[in-house]
Amino acid sequence: MLSFVTLLAQAPAGQPSGGLFARPEIMMVLMVVMFYFLLIRPQQRQRKELQKRIDALQKGDQIVTSSGKHAIVHNVKDRTVVLKVAEGVMEEYEKSAVATVIKKEASTTA
C-alpha cells in the first residue's frame, strides 16, 4: 500500500512534483464523492425510513411533530393525521409535519 502511495506521489521527469492528487480536477471529483457518501446518501436513507414510518402510522403510536409537539395518533387519514395532544384535545396535522414516530410496542417496553 505504501509503495502505491509513493508511486502516485512521484512526478514524471520534466513535470512539477505534487503527484496525482495535486491536480484540481481530481481533488474536486474526490470531494464530490466524499460529500455523496458522507452527507447525501445517509440523509436520503433517513428520509426514506421516516417516510415508511409515516406511511405505517397506526392509532396509538406516539409522534413528535416538526414544531416539537408530542402527541398520540388518534386517527389516520389520506393526507392528514388527527393527534391527541391532551385529554379531550384533538388536532389535525399534515403527515409531512411528523418528524419522529415512536411505535406503540416500542413505547410500552421502554
PDB file of C-alpha atoms in Angstrom:
ATOM      1  CA  MET A   1       0.000   0.000   0.000  1.00  0.00           C
ATOM      2  CA  LEU A   2       2.787   2.387   0.897  1.00  0.00           C
ATOM      3  CA  SER A   3       4.575   1.733  -2.404  1.00  0.00           C
ATOM      4  CA  PHE A   4       1.352   2.555  -4.310  1.00  0.00           C
ATOM      5  CA  VAL A   5       1.032   5.887  -2.495  1.00  0.00           C
ATOM      6  CA  THR A   6       4.708   6.614  -3.149  1.00  0.00           C
ATOM      7  CA  LEU A   7       4.199   5.820  -6.838  1.00  0.00           C
ATOM      8  CA  LEU A   8       1.251   8.230  -7.024  1.00  0.00           C
ATOM      9  CA  ALA A   9       3.231  10.949  -5.269  1.00  0.00           C
ATOM     10  CA  GLN A  10       6.172  10.748  -7.670  1.00  0.00           C
ATOM     11  CA  ALA A  11       6.122  13.137 -10.606  1.00  0.00           C
ATOM     12  CA  PRO A  12       7.311  12.072 -14.070  1.00  0.00           C
ATOM     13  CA  ALA A  13      10.507  13.670 -15.323  1.00  0.00           C
ATOM     14  CA  GLY A  14      10.014  17.202 -16.609  1.00  0.00           C
ATOM     15  CA  GLN A  15       6.800  17.874 -14.656  1.00  0.00           C
ATOM     16  CA  PRO A  16       6.443  19.656 -11.369  1.00  0.00           C
ATOM     17  CA  SER A  17       6.153  17.424  -8.347  1.00  0.00           C
ATOM     18  CA  GLY A  18       2.893  17.016  -6.483  1.00  0.00           C
ATOM     19  CA  GLY A  19       1.641  13.707  -7.766  1.00  0.00           C
ATOM     20  CA  LEU A  20      -1.801  12.673  -8.871  1.00  0.00           C
ATOM     21  CA  PHE A  21      -3.629  14.444  -6.050  1.00  0.00           C
ATOM     22  CA  ALA A  22      -2.137  17.847  -6.920  1.00  0.00           C
ATOM     23  CA  ARG A  23      -4.480  18.200  -9.905  1.00  0.00           C
ATOM     24  CA  PRO A  24      -7.547  20.306  -9.039  1.00  0.00           C
ATOM     25  CA  GLU A  25      -9.911  18.250 -11.213  1.00  0.00           C
ATOM     26  CA  ILE A  26      -9.116  15.056  -9.322  1.00  0.00           C
ATOM     27  CA  MET A  27      -9.473  16.794  -5.975  1.00  0.00           C
ATOM     28  CA  MET A  28     -12.893  18.168  -6.989  1.00  0.00           C
ATOM     29  CA  VAL A  29     -14.081  14.701  -8.034  1.00  0.00           C
ATOM     30  CA  LEU A  30     -12.845  13.245  -4.749  1.00  0.00           C
ATOM     31  CA  MET A  31     -14.636  15.980  -2.794  1.00  0.00           C
ATOM     32  CA  VAL A  32     -17.932  15.307  -4.613  1.00  0.00           C
ATOM     33  CA  VAL A  33     -17.616  11.562  -3.968  1.00  0.00           C
ATOM     34  CA  MET A  34     -16.867  12.174  -0.283  1.00  0.00           C
ATOM     35  CA  PHE A  35     -19.845  14.529   0.100  1.00  0.00           C
ATOM     36  CA  TYR A  36     -22.116  11.975  -1.561  1.00  0.00           C
ATOM     37  CA  PHE A  37     -21.104   9.082   0.685  1.00  0.00           C
ATOM     38  CA  LEU A  38     -20.762  11.070   3.910  1.00  0.00           C
ATOM     39  CA  LEU A  39     -23.689  13.513   3.671  1.00  0.00           C
ATOM     40  CA  ILE A  40     -26.177  12.980   0.859  1.00  0.00           C
ATOM     41  CA  ARG A  41     -26.616   9.202   0.907  1.00  0.00           C
ATOM     42  CA  PRO A  42     -27.214   8.835   4.681  1.00  0.00           C
ATOM     43  CA  GLN A  43     -29.705  11.712   4.614  1.00  0.00           C
ATOM     44  CA  GLN A  44     -31.647  10.085   1.758  1.00  0.00           C
ATOM     45  CA  ARG A  45     -31.724   6.830   3.712  1.00  0.00           C
ATOM     46  CA  GLN A  46     -33.101   8.613   6.798  1.00  0.00           C
ATOM     47  CA  ARG A  47     -35.795  10.347   4.732  1.00  0.00           C
ATOM     48  CA  LYS A  48     -36.917   7.041   3.192  1.00  0.00           C
ATOM     49  CA  GLU A  49     -37.049   5.378   6.614  1.00  0.00           C
ATOM     50  CA  LEU A  50     -39.118   8.235   8.082  1.00  0.00           C
ATOM     51  CA  GLN A  51     -41.490   8.105   5.094  1.00  0.00           C
ATOM     52  CA  LYS A  52     -42.007   4.359   5.671  1.00  0.00           C
ATOM     53  CA  ARG A  53     -42.804   5.027   9.336  1.00  0.00           C
ATOM     54  CA  ILE A  54     -45.244   7.803   8.416  1.00  0.00           C
ATOM     55  CA  ASP A  55     -46.972   5.550   5.879  1.00  0.00           C
ATOM     56  CA  ALA A  56     -47.329   2.861   8.562  1.00  0.00           C
ATOM     57  CA  LEU A  57     -48.835   5.152  11.226  1.00  0.00           C
ATOM     58  CA  GLN A  58     -51.470   3.495  13.375  1.00  0.00           C
ATOM     59  CA  LYS A  59     -53.767   4.594  16.156  1.00  0.00           C
ATOM     60  CA  GLY A  60     -51.862   4.717  19.439  1.00  0.00           C
ATOM     61  CA  ASP A  61     -48.403   5.493  18.003  1.00  0.00           C
ATOM     62  CA  GLN A  62     -46.549   8.314  19.712  1.00  0.00           C
ATOM     63  CA  ILE A  63     -45.115  11.012  17.463  1.00  0.00           C
ATOM     64  CA  VAL A  64     -43.224  14.276  17.622  1.00  0.00           C
ATOM     65  CA  THR A  65     -44.147  16.960  15.097  1.00  0.00           C
ATOM     66  CA  SER A  66     -41.651  19.216  13.343  1.00  0.00           C
ATOM     67  CA  SER A  67     -42.650  22.001  15.746  1.00  0.00           C
ATOM     68  CA  GLY A  68     -41.753  19.797  18.735  1.00  0.00           C
ATOM     69  CA  LYS A  69     -45.243  18.858  19.877  1.00  0.00           C
ATOM     70  CA  HIS A  70     -45.536  15.378  21.417  1.00  0.00           C
ATOM     71  CA  ALA A  71     -48.818  13.593  20.749  1.00  0.00           C
ATOM     72  CA  ILE A  72     -50.552  10.255  20.260  1.00  0.00           C
ATOM     73  CA  VAL A  73     -52.123   9.307  16.929  1.00  0.00           C
ATOM     74  CA  HIS A  74     -55.900   9.208  17.236  1.00  0.00           C
ATOM     75  CA  ASN A  75     -56.899   8.792  13.578  1.00  0.00           C
ATOM     76  CA  VAL A  76     -55.029   8.495  10.262  1.00  0.00           C
ATOM     77  CA  LYS A  77     -56.463   9.933   7.039  1.00  0.00           C
ATOM     78  CA  ASP A  78     -55.068  10.083   3.488  1.00  0.00           C
ATOM     79  CA  ARG A  79     -53.039  13.292   3.812  1.00  0.00           C
ATOM     80  CA  THR A  80     -53.555  14.214   7.453  1.00  0.00           C
ATOM     81  CA  VAL A  81     -53.353  12.688  10.890  1.00  0.00           C
ATOM     82  CA  VAL A  82     -55.509  13.540  13.925  1.00  0.00           C
ATOM     83  CA  LEU A  83     -53.408  13.783  17.076  1.00  0.00           C
ATOM     84  CA  LYS A  84     -54.439  13.559  20.699  1.00  0.00           C
ATOM     85  CA  VAL A  85     -52.393  16.289  22.374  1.00  0.00           C
ATOM     86  CA  ALA A  86     -54.078  16.171  25.782  1.00  0.00           C
ATOM     87  CA  GLU A  87     -57.142  14.529  27.275  1.00  0.00           C
ATOM     88  CA  GLY A  88     -60.049  15.628  25.065  1.00  0.00           C
ATOM     89  CA  VAL A  89     -57.851  17.827  22.812  1.00  0.00           C
ATOM     90  CA  MET A  90     -57.556  16.681  19.181  1.00  0.00           C
ATOM     91  CA  GLU A  91     -55.582  18.496  16.479  1.00  0.00           C
ATOM     92  CA  GLU A  92     -55.253  17.670  12.792  1.00  0.00           C
ATOM     93  CA  TYR A  93     -51.837  17.922  11.126  1.00  0.00           C
ATOM     94  CA  GLU A  94     -50.437  17.161   7.700  1.00  0.00           C
ATOM     95  CA  LYS A  95     -48.456  13.933   7.617  1.00  0.00           C
ATOM     96  CA  SER A  96     -45.445  15.924   6.442  1.00  0.00           C
ATOM     97  CA  ALA A  97     -45.372  17.667   9.857  1.00  0.00           C
ATOM     98  CA  VAL A  98     -44.449  14.382  11.573  1.00  0.00           C
ATOM     99  CA  ALA A  99     -40.742  14.426  12.457  1.00  0.00           C
ATOM    100  CA  THR A 100     -40.386  11.307  14.639  1.00  0.00           C
ATOM    101  CA  VAL A 101     -42.527   8.187  15.048  1.00  0.00           C
ATOM    102  CA  ILE A 102     -42.389   6.000  18.150  1.00  0.00           C
ATOM    103  CA  LYS A 103     -44.344   2.794  17.651  1.00  0.00           C
ATOM    104  CA  LYS A 104     -46.737   1.853  20.449  1.00  0.00           C
ATOM    105  CA  GLU A 105     -44.945  -1.510  21.008  1.00  0.00           C
ATOM    106  CA  ALA A 106     -41.592   0.245  21.472  1.00  0.00           C
ATOM    107  CA  SER A 107     -43.045   2.851  23.816  1.00  0.00           C
ATOM    108  CA  THR A 108     -44.604   0.285  26.190  1.00  0.00           C
ATOM    109  CA  THR A 109     -41.383  -1.720  26.575  1.00  0.00           C
ATOM    110  CA  ALA A 110     -39.139   1.292  27.199  1.00  0.00           C
TER     111      ALA A 110
END
